[in-house]
Amino acid sequence: MEPWGALLGCSAAVAMGVLVFSAYKLGVLYQLFHKVKCSANAPALPGVETHLCGERRRSQTETDSPRHGGESVAAVLRAHGVKYVFTLVGGHISPILVACEKVGIRVVDTRHEATAVFAADAVARLSGTVGVAAVTAGPGLTNTVTAVKNAQMAESPLLLMGGAAGTLLQGRGALQDIDQMSLFKPLCKFCASIRTVREIVPTVRKALAVAQSGTPGPVFIEFPIDTLYAFHLVSKEFGVKNPPKGLMGKVVSWYLNNHLMNVFAGAWETRDVSPLPVDIPQATDDQVQKCIELVSRAKKPVILLGSQATLPPTPADDIRTTLEDLGIPCFLGGMSRGLLGKDSPIHVRQNRRDALKEADVVLLAGTVCDFRLSYGRVLNRRSKIIAINRDKTQLLKNSDMFWKPTIAIQGDAGSFLVRLSKGLKGHRCPEEWPRMLKAGDVTKENVNRAKAEEKTDHHLNPLKVLHRVDELMAEDSIIVADGGDFVGSAAYIMRPRGPMRWLDPGAFGTLGVGGGFALGAKLCRPESEVWIVYGDGSLGYSVAEFDTFTRHKTPVICVVGNDACWSQISREQVPILGSNVACGLAFTDYHIVADGYGGKGYLIRREDEDQLSDIIREAQRETRGGKATLLNVLIGKTNFREGSISV
C-alpha cells in the first residue's frame, strides 16, 4: 500500500498546486486581502453573493465610487512632468483624456491619429521628456503605425496609449478588437496590456522609464475599456444580468463576477507615482582616454554629429560650448542641425565627401553608417574612426563590409564629447584645416546663390524662394522639414539659428510629419516662429491640421513649394523609365484650403516676385496675430539636385 499512498499523496500535492495556481491566476488569492467593497448605498449586483460585500478585508474599493482607471494614468503622467497629451478622441480612452484635463495636463486633439503621434514625437525631441499620445482601439491604433515606426527609427522617447476591447471580450468579435500587441511589439521597446486597475500605475511608470533608457524609443500600453471606467459602469456592461440556472450556470456566473471583482481589487491603494531611474550608457574612462590620445595627434579631424548627440542628460548649449572649445570642423545632421548657430566657423555644410577623404580622424557622434553615409563607403580606410552610439546595432552597422571603427563605444554621445574636451585640456584643432573647409563652403554656397537668380521656364525659382525665407525668418525660428525635392533643397539653403531648431523625420524618410511636428514645436516654444517647409505632395497628408492650429491657437507658417509634381520621384523616373505616370499633381489652391480651416493663405506667382519679401512679412505679422498662414508658392524646375536619388 505504500506505493499507492505515495501516489495519492503526490496526486493530492499536484492537485493542491493546480488549485493554488488557478486561484492565483484568477485573482482569488489577491482578493483575499484586497477586496472590492459594496457600499451600503450601492445597488445589488446580479449574481454577486452577499458575502463578497462584507467589510472584513483591509483594502477595499467602493462599488459606487466614481473613480476610474484614467485617474491613475493622469496621476503618473503629471508626476513625470508631462504637459501635453495628443489624441484623436474615442470612447475607449475618454477616461484618460478627462482625467488628464482635470489635473492640468493639456489635451490636444488632432484630425488624424498619426498627427497626434508626430506631435508627441516633436515634444519629446524639444523638451527632453517623453511625448505622450492616446488613441482609440483598432483603426485608431493602426493609423499610428507609420508614426510609431518613425519615432522608433528617430530614437524618440514616446508613450502611445491605446484603447482596447474589454478583457473578457478580446478575441470574441468586440467592436474594433484586433491583436494590437502583435502589431506594436516589433515597433516598441516595451508593450503591455493592462488586465487590472491596480496594474496601471506601475506599468505606466515602467513604460516611461524604458522609453528614456538606453536608446530612447516608443513604448505602448493597451488599456481594455473595463480597466478605465468606474466600477458601477463596468458592472452594468459586463456583470451577469440573468444568471443561468444549474451547476454550469453557477460556475459561469461565479467566474464572471470573480473576474469583475479582480479587475478592481486593490484599485485605489496608495502607490508611488514618481519617476523610476533612467539608465543611460556611458563610455568608460579607458575608452575616453584612448580617444583623447587619437584626437590630440590628429591634423585633420572631423566630427559628424547625429540626432543622438542632442539627447538628455547633456544640455545642447553645453555640447555647443564643447565643440567650440575643440575647434574641430563639424558636419551636423538630424536634430543636431543648428547646434552651432547660423554662422559658426567650425560648422561645415558642403563638400562632406571630400572632407572625409582627407580626414585623418573621424568621430561619428551618434551618426550611423547607413544610406546617409553610403553605408560607410565614404569613409577613408586610412582614417582613424571613433564611433559612439547608444545602440550597439547602429554603432557597428555595415562595419562588416565597408568600414572598420578604430574605437567603438556603446554610450551617450553628448556626455562623451564633454569628457573628451575636458581631457584634451584646451587642445584645439589646427586652424588652417577648418579654415580650408569653410572656404569650400563659401565657394559652393556662392554657386548655389547664383543658381537661385536663374530664371526657370515657369513660375518662381525654388532656390530664390528658400533664400528669401531664410533671410527673413526670425532668429528664434524652428524649421520643420516635410517633403522631398523642395525640402531637399531647403536642407542646403536654410540655416537653423540655434540648437533644437530643426525637425525632420529622420532615417525613415516619412512624409506627413509636418502638421504634427509643427503643432508639438509651437506648444513647446510658443514664443518662436515655427516654419513648415512643405512639398505640395507632402502637404496633402496634414493640411487638415490647419483646423487644429486654429482651434488650439498654435499659429505656424507654412511655405509650400508647389510644382504640381512628386518631383523627387519624377526626376529619376522620367529619364530612366521614360514616363511621368503617377508623378503629376495639380497647381491646387492650397491657400484657399488654409482659409477654409480658419487660417490665412497667400498665392505667390511669378508676377508676385517683386512683392515676395512683403508677402512673407505680412504672413509673419498674421502669425504673430494668432493665425496660421500658408504661402502657396508656384515654383518651376531647376537642375539643383540633379542626380539625387530617392531609393
PDB file of C-alpha atoms in Angstrom, residues 457-637:
ATOM      1  CA  ASP A 457      10.822  78.179 -67.543  1.00  0.00           C
ATOM      2  CA  HIS A 458       7.704  78.686 -65.490  1.00  0.00           C
ATOM      3  CA  HIS A 459       6.842  80.229 -62.132  1.00  0.00           C
ATOM      4  CA  LEU A 460       9.401  81.082 -59.419  1.00  0.00           C
ATOM      5  CA  ASN A 461      12.876  79.682 -58.844  1.00  0.00           C
ATOM      6  CA  PRO A 462      12.508  77.498 -55.694  1.00  0.00           C
ATOM      7  CA  LEU A 463      16.053  78.307 -54.581  1.00  0.00           C
ATOM      8  CA  LYS A 464      15.303  82.022 -54.615  1.00  0.00           C
ATOM      9  CA  VAL A 465      12.176  81.455 -52.540  1.00  0.00           C
ATOM     10  CA  LEU A 466      14.124  79.444 -49.957  1.00  0.00           C
ATOM     11  CA  HIS A 467      16.929  82.011 -49.760  1.00  0.00           C
ATOM     12  CA  ARG A 468      14.370  84.758 -49.183  1.00  0.00           C
ATOM     13  CA  VAL A 469      12.590  82.818 -46.439  1.00  0.00           C
ATOM     14  CA  ASP A 470      15.931  82.069 -44.786  1.00  0.00           C
ATOM     15  CA  GLU A 471      16.822  85.775 -44.823  1.00  0.00           C
ATOM     16  CA  LEU A 472      13.508  86.902 -43.326  1.00  0.00           C
ATOM     17  CA  MET A 473      12.712  84.252 -40.727  1.00  0.00           C
ATOM     18  CA  ALA A 474      13.044  85.263 -37.091  1.00  0.00           C
ATOM     19  CA  GLU A 475      16.168  84.366 -35.124  1.00  0.00           C
ATOM     20  CA  ASP A 476      14.144  82.120 -32.814  1.00  0.00           C
ATOM     21  CA  SER A 477      12.547  80.175 -35.688  1.00  0.00           C
ATOM     22  CA  ILE A 478      12.064  76.414 -35.649  1.00  0.00           C
ATOM     23  CA  ILE A 479      12.132  74.746 -39.081  1.00  0.00           C
ATOM     24  CA  VAL A 480      10.025  71.639 -39.736  1.00  0.00           C
ATOM     25  CA  ALA A 481      11.012  69.745 -42.888  1.00  0.00           C
ATOM     26  CA  ASP A 482       8.300  67.689 -44.601  1.00  0.00           C
ATOM     27  CA  GLY A 483       8.789  66.853 -48.246  1.00  0.00           C
ATOM     28  CA  GLY A 484      11.072  65.540 -50.941  1.00  0.00           C
ATOM     29  CA  ASP A 485      12.640  67.677 -53.646  1.00  0.00           C
ATOM     30  CA  PHE A 486      11.755  71.137 -52.280  1.00  0.00           C
ATOM     31  CA  VAL A 487      12.761  70.137 -48.754  1.00  0.00           C
ATOM     32  CA  GLY A 488      15.964  68.532 -50.053  1.00  0.00           C
ATOM     33  CA  SER A 489      16.907  71.915 -51.497  1.00  0.00           C
ATOM     34  CA  ALA A 490      15.927  73.646 -48.237  1.00  0.00           C
ATOM     35  CA  ALA A 491      18.381  71.460 -46.310  1.00  0.00           C
ATOM     36  CA  TYR A 492      21.229  73.043 -48.300  1.00  0.00           C
ATOM     37  CA  ILE A 493      19.957  76.625 -48.070  1.00  0.00           C
ATOM     38  CA  MET A 494      18.066  77.207 -44.815  1.00  0.00           C
ATOM     39  CA  ARG A 495      20.122  77.643 -41.659  1.00  0.00           C
ATOM     40  CA  PRO A 496      18.650  76.943 -38.214  1.00  0.00           C
ATOM     41  CA  ARG A 497      19.683  79.726 -35.854  1.00  0.00           C
ATOM     42  CA  GLY A 498      20.369  77.631 -32.786  1.00  0.00           C
ATOM     43  CA  PRO A 499      20.180  74.219 -31.084  1.00  0.00           C
ATOM     44  CA  MET A 500      16.955  72.220 -31.316  1.00  0.00           C
ATOM     45  CA  ARG A 501      15.563  74.411 -34.101  1.00  0.00           C
ATOM     46  CA  TRP A 502      15.380  71.837 -36.909  1.00  0.00           C
ATOM     47  CA  LEU A 503      12.901  68.955 -37.071  1.00  0.00           C
ATOM     48  CA  ASP A 504      12.893  66.357 -39.823  1.00  0.00           C
ATOM     49  CA  PRO A 505      11.537  62.799 -39.830  1.00  0.00           C
ATOM     50  CA  GLY A 506      14.944  61.122 -39.669  1.00  0.00           C
ATOM     51  CA  ALA A 507      16.176  57.932 -41.291  1.00  0.00           C
ATOM     52  CA  PHE A 508      12.703  56.615 -42.154  1.00  0.00           C
ATOM     53  CA  GLY A 509      12.125  59.488 -44.595  1.00  0.00           C
ATOM     54  CA  THR A 510       8.459  59.731 -43.647  1.00  0.00           C
ATOM     55  CA  LEU A 511       6.175  62.168 -45.446  1.00  0.00           C
ATOM     56  CA  GLY A 512       3.356  63.737 -43.441  1.00  0.00           C
ATOM     57  CA  VAL A 513       5.243  64.753 -40.289  1.00  0.00           C
ATOM     58  CA  GLY A 514       4.721  68.494 -40.892  1.00  0.00           C
ATOM     59  CA  GLY A 515       1.418  69.171 -39.145  1.00  0.00           C
ATOM     60  CA  GLY A 516       2.230  67.121 -36.060  1.00  0.00           C
ATOM     61  CA  PHE A 517       5.836  68.260 -35.692  1.00  0.00           C
ATOM     62  CA  ALA A 518       4.807  71.907 -36.025  1.00  0.00           C
ATOM     63  CA  LEU A 519       1.981  71.504 -33.518  1.00  0.00           C
ATOM     64  CA  GLY A 520       4.304  69.992 -30.925  1.00  0.00           C
ATOM     65  CA  ALA A 521       7.009  72.571 -31.617  1.00  0.00           C
ATOM     66  CA  LYS A 522       4.652  75.544 -31.245  1.00  0.00           C
ATOM     67  CA  LEU A 523       3.327  74.214 -27.940  1.00  0.00           C
ATOM     68  CA  CYS A 524       6.857  73.704 -26.594  1.00  0.00           C
ATOM     69  CA  ARG A 525       8.103  77.069 -27.887  1.00  0.00           C
ATOM     70  CA  PRO A 526       5.048  79.349 -28.160  1.00  0.00           C
ATOM     71  CA  GLU A 527       7.251  82.445 -28.495  1.00  0.00           C
ATOM     72  CA  SER A 528       9.078  81.057 -31.566  1.00  0.00           C
ATOM     73  CA  GLU A 529       8.181  81.298 -35.226  1.00  0.00           C
ATOM     74  CA  VAL A 530       7.521  77.762 -36.430  1.00  0.00           C
ATOM     75  CA  TRP A 531       8.004  77.240 -40.163  1.00  0.00           C
ATOM     76  CA  ILE A 532       6.885  74.132 -42.042  1.00  0.00           C
ATOM     77  CA  VAL A 533       8.702  73.645 -45.335  1.00  0.00           C
ATOM     78  CA  TYR A 534       6.290  71.527 -47.382  1.00  0.00           C
ATOM     79  CA  GLY A 535       6.383  69.958 -50.777  1.00  0.00           C
ATOM     80  CA  ASP A 536       2.983  70.073 -52.435  1.00  0.00           C
ATOM     81  CA  GLY A 537       2.842  66.278 -52.256  1.00  0.00           C
ATOM     82  CA  SER A 538       3.600  66.020 -48.551  1.00  0.00           C
ATOM     83  CA  LEU A 539       1.194  68.852 -47.714  1.00  0.00           C
ATOM     84  CA  GLY A 540      -1.710  66.579 -48.616  1.00  0.00           C
ATOM     85  CA  TYR A 541      -1.016  64.370 -45.619  1.00  0.00           C
ATOM     86  CA  SER A 542      -1.600  67.008 -42.952  1.00  0.00           C
ATOM     87  CA  VAL A 543      -3.198  70.116 -44.460  1.00  0.00           C
ATOM     88  CA  ALA A 544      -6.320  69.322 -42.400  1.00  0.00           C
ATOM     89  CA  GLU A 545      -4.289  70.158 -39.293  1.00  0.00           C
ATOM     90  CA  PHE A 546      -4.826  73.833 -40.137  1.00  0.00           C
ATOM     91  CA  ASP A 547      -8.094  73.210 -38.330  1.00  0.00           C
ATOM     92  CA  THR A 548      -6.064  72.028 -35.312  1.00  0.00           C
ATOM     93  CA  PHE A 549      -3.790  75.086 -35.483  1.00  0.00           C
ATOM     94  CA  THR A 550      -6.877  77.306 -35.466  1.00  0.00           C
ATOM     95  CA  ARG A 551      -8.755  75.544 -32.656  1.00  0.00           C
ATOM     96  CA  HIS A 552      -5.751  75.216 -30.377  1.00  0.00           C
ATOM     97  CA  LYS A 553      -4.342  78.656 -31.137  1.00  0.00           C
ATOM     98  CA  THR A 554      -0.990  77.395 -32.378  1.00  0.00           C
ATOM     99  CA  PRO A 555      -0.215  79.689 -35.327  1.00  0.00           C
ATOM    100  CA  VAL A 556       2.540  78.408 -37.604  1.00  0.00           C
ATOM    101  CA  ILE A 557       3.796  79.458 -41.052  1.00  0.00           C
ATOM    102  CA  CYS A 558       3.836  77.021 -43.962  1.00  0.00           C
ATOM    103  CA  VAL A 559       5.763  77.595 -47.166  1.00  0.00           C
ATOM    104  CA  VAL A 560       4.637  75.168 -49.860  1.00  0.00           C
ATOM    105  CA  GLY A 561       6.824  74.551 -52.914  1.00  0.00           C
ATOM    106  CA  ASN A 562       4.033  73.855 -55.394  1.00  0.00           C
ATOM    107  CA  ASP A 563       5.363  72.435 -58.663  1.00  0.00           C
ATOM    108  CA  ALA A 564       2.348  70.170 -59.262  1.00  0.00           C
ATOM    109  CA  CYS A 565       4.558  67.098 -59.132  1.00  0.00           C
ATOM    110  CA  TRP A 566       6.172  64.443 -56.988  1.00  0.00           C
ATOM    111  CA  SER A 567       9.486  65.811 -58.286  1.00  0.00           C
ATOM    112  CA  GLN A 568      11.747  63.703 -56.074  1.00  0.00           C
ATOM    113  CA  ILE A 569      10.470  60.641 -57.954  1.00  0.00           C
ATOM    114  CA  SER A 570       9.865  62.226 -61.335  1.00  0.00           C
ATOM    115  CA  ARG A 571      13.445  63.494 -61.676  1.00  0.00           C
ATOM    116  CA  GLU A 572      14.694  59.901 -61.933  1.00  0.00           C
ATOM    117  CA  GLN A 573      11.617  58.022 -63.165  1.00  0.00           C
ATOM    118  CA  VAL A 574      11.303  60.029 -66.368  1.00  0.00           C
ATOM    119  CA  PRO A 575      14.916  59.728 -67.619  1.00  0.00           C
ATOM    120  CA  ILE A 576      15.249  56.095 -66.539  1.00  0.00           C
ATOM    121  CA  LEU A 577      11.833  54.701 -67.465  1.00  0.00           C
ATOM    122  CA  GLY A 578      10.525  57.301 -69.882  1.00  0.00           C
ATOM    123  CA  SER A 579       7.220  58.036 -68.154  1.00  0.00           C
ATOM    124  CA  ASN A 580       5.867  60.507 -65.611  1.00  0.00           C
ATOM    125  CA  VAL A 581       2.981  58.226 -64.651  1.00  0.00           C
ATOM    126  CA  ALA A 582       1.605  58.822 -61.116  1.00  0.00           C
ATOM    127  CA  CYS A 583       4.021  61.722 -60.546  1.00  0.00           C
ATOM    128  CA  GLY A 584       1.809  64.542 -61.757  1.00  0.00           C
ATOM    129  CA  LEU A 585      -0.270  66.668 -59.405  1.00  0.00           C
ATOM    130  CA  ALA A 586      -2.142  69.960 -59.979  1.00  0.00           C
ATOM    131  CA  PHE A 587      -1.399  73.567 -59.080  1.00  0.00           C
ATOM    132  CA  THR A 588      -4.033  73.296 -56.375  1.00  0.00           C
ATOM    133  CA  ASP A 589      -5.312  76.346 -54.485  1.00  0.00           C
ATOM    134  CA  TYR A 590      -3.876  75.254 -51.141  1.00  0.00           C
ATOM    135  CA  HIS A 591      -4.106  78.840 -49.894  1.00  0.00           C
ATOM    136  CA  ILE A 592      -7.900  78.615 -50.141  1.00  0.00           C
ATOM    137  CA  VAL A 593      -7.849  75.361 -48.170  1.00  0.00           C
ATOM    138  CA  ALA A 594      -5.969  77.159 -45.394  1.00  0.00           C
ATOM    139  CA  ASP A 595      -8.574  79.938 -45.430  1.00  0.00           C
ATOM    140  CA  GLY A 596     -11.347  77.364 -45.092  1.00  0.00           C
ATOM    141  CA  TYR A 597      -9.769  75.907 -41.965  1.00  0.00           C
ATOM    142  CA  GLY A 598      -9.571  79.321 -40.309  1.00  0.00           C
ATOM    143  CA  GLY A 599      -6.032  80.228 -41.348  1.00  0.00           C
ATOM    144  CA  LYS A 600      -4.744  82.753 -43.853  1.00  0.00           C
ATOM    145  CA  GLY A 601      -3.494  81.702 -47.278  1.00  0.00           C
ATOM    146  CA  TYR A 602      -1.383  83.513 -49.866  1.00  0.00           C
ATOM    147  CA  LEU A 603      -0.871  82.619 -53.537  1.00  0.00           C
ATOM    148  CA  ILE A 604       2.583  83.611 -54.804  1.00  0.00           C
ATOM    149  CA  ARG A 605       3.201  83.517 -58.583  1.00  0.00           C
ATOM    150  CA  ARG A 606       5.978  84.757 -60.862  1.00  0.00           C
ATOM    151  CA  GLU A 607       4.261  88.111 -61.225  1.00  0.00           C
ATOM    152  CA  ASP A 608       4.461  88.467 -57.413  1.00  0.00           C
ATOM    153  CA  GLU A 609       8.241  88.050 -57.336  1.00  0.00           C
ATOM    154  CA  ASP A 610       8.913  91.720 -56.586  1.00  0.00           C
ATOM    155  CA  GLN A 611       6.498  91.558 -53.626  1.00  0.00           C
ATOM    156  CA  LEU A 612       7.872  88.250 -52.280  1.00  0.00           C
ATOM    157  CA  SER A 613       9.525  89.814 -49.217  1.00  0.00           C
ATOM    158  CA  ASP A 614       6.464  91.922 -48.437  1.00  0.00           C
ATOM    159  CA  ILE A 615       4.158  88.897 -48.617  1.00  0.00           C
ATOM    160  CA  ILE A 616       6.411  86.881 -46.312  1.00  0.00           C
ATOM    161  CA  ARG A 617       6.500  89.727 -43.790  1.00  0.00           C
ATOM    162  CA  GLU A 618       2.718  90.052 -43.933  1.00  0.00           C
ATOM    163  CA  ALA A 619       2.384  86.314 -43.248  1.00  0.00           C
ATOM    164  CA  GLN A 620       4.688  86.725 -40.250  1.00  0.00           C
ATOM    165  CA  ARG A 621       2.509  89.557 -38.919  1.00  0.00           C
ATOM    166  CA  GLU A 622      -0.639  87.446 -39.343  1.00  0.00           C
ATOM    167  CA  THR A 623       1.013  84.600 -37.473  1.00  0.00           C
ATOM    168  CA  ARG A 624       2.057  86.845 -34.616  1.00  0.00           C
ATOM    169  CA  GLY A 625      -1.577  87.976 -34.525  1.00  0.00           C
ATOM    170  CA  GLY A 626      -2.744  84.399 -33.967  1.00  0.00           C
ATOM    171  CA  LYS A 627      -3.486  82.990 -37.443  1.00  0.00           C
ATOM    172  CA  ALA A 628      -1.742  80.044 -39.034  1.00  0.00           C
ATOM    173  CA  THR A 629      -0.603  81.062 -42.514  1.00  0.00           C
ATOM    174  CA  LEU A 630       0.192  79.234 -45.734  1.00  0.00           C
ATOM    175  CA  LEU A 631       2.321  80.528 -48.612  1.00  0.00           C
ATOM    176  CA  ASN A 632       1.289  78.621 -51.743  1.00  0.00           C
ATOM    177  CA  VAL A 633       4.349  79.315 -53.905  1.00  0.00           C
ATOM    178  CA  LEU A 634       4.157  78.179 -57.522  1.00  0.00           C
ATOM    179  CA  ILE A 635       7.677  77.020 -58.423  1.00  0.00           C
ATOM    180  CA  GLY A 636       9.455  75.865 -61.550  1.00  0.00           C
ATOM    181  CA  LYS A 637      12.116  73.249 -62.208  1.00  0.00           C
TER     182      LYS A 637
END
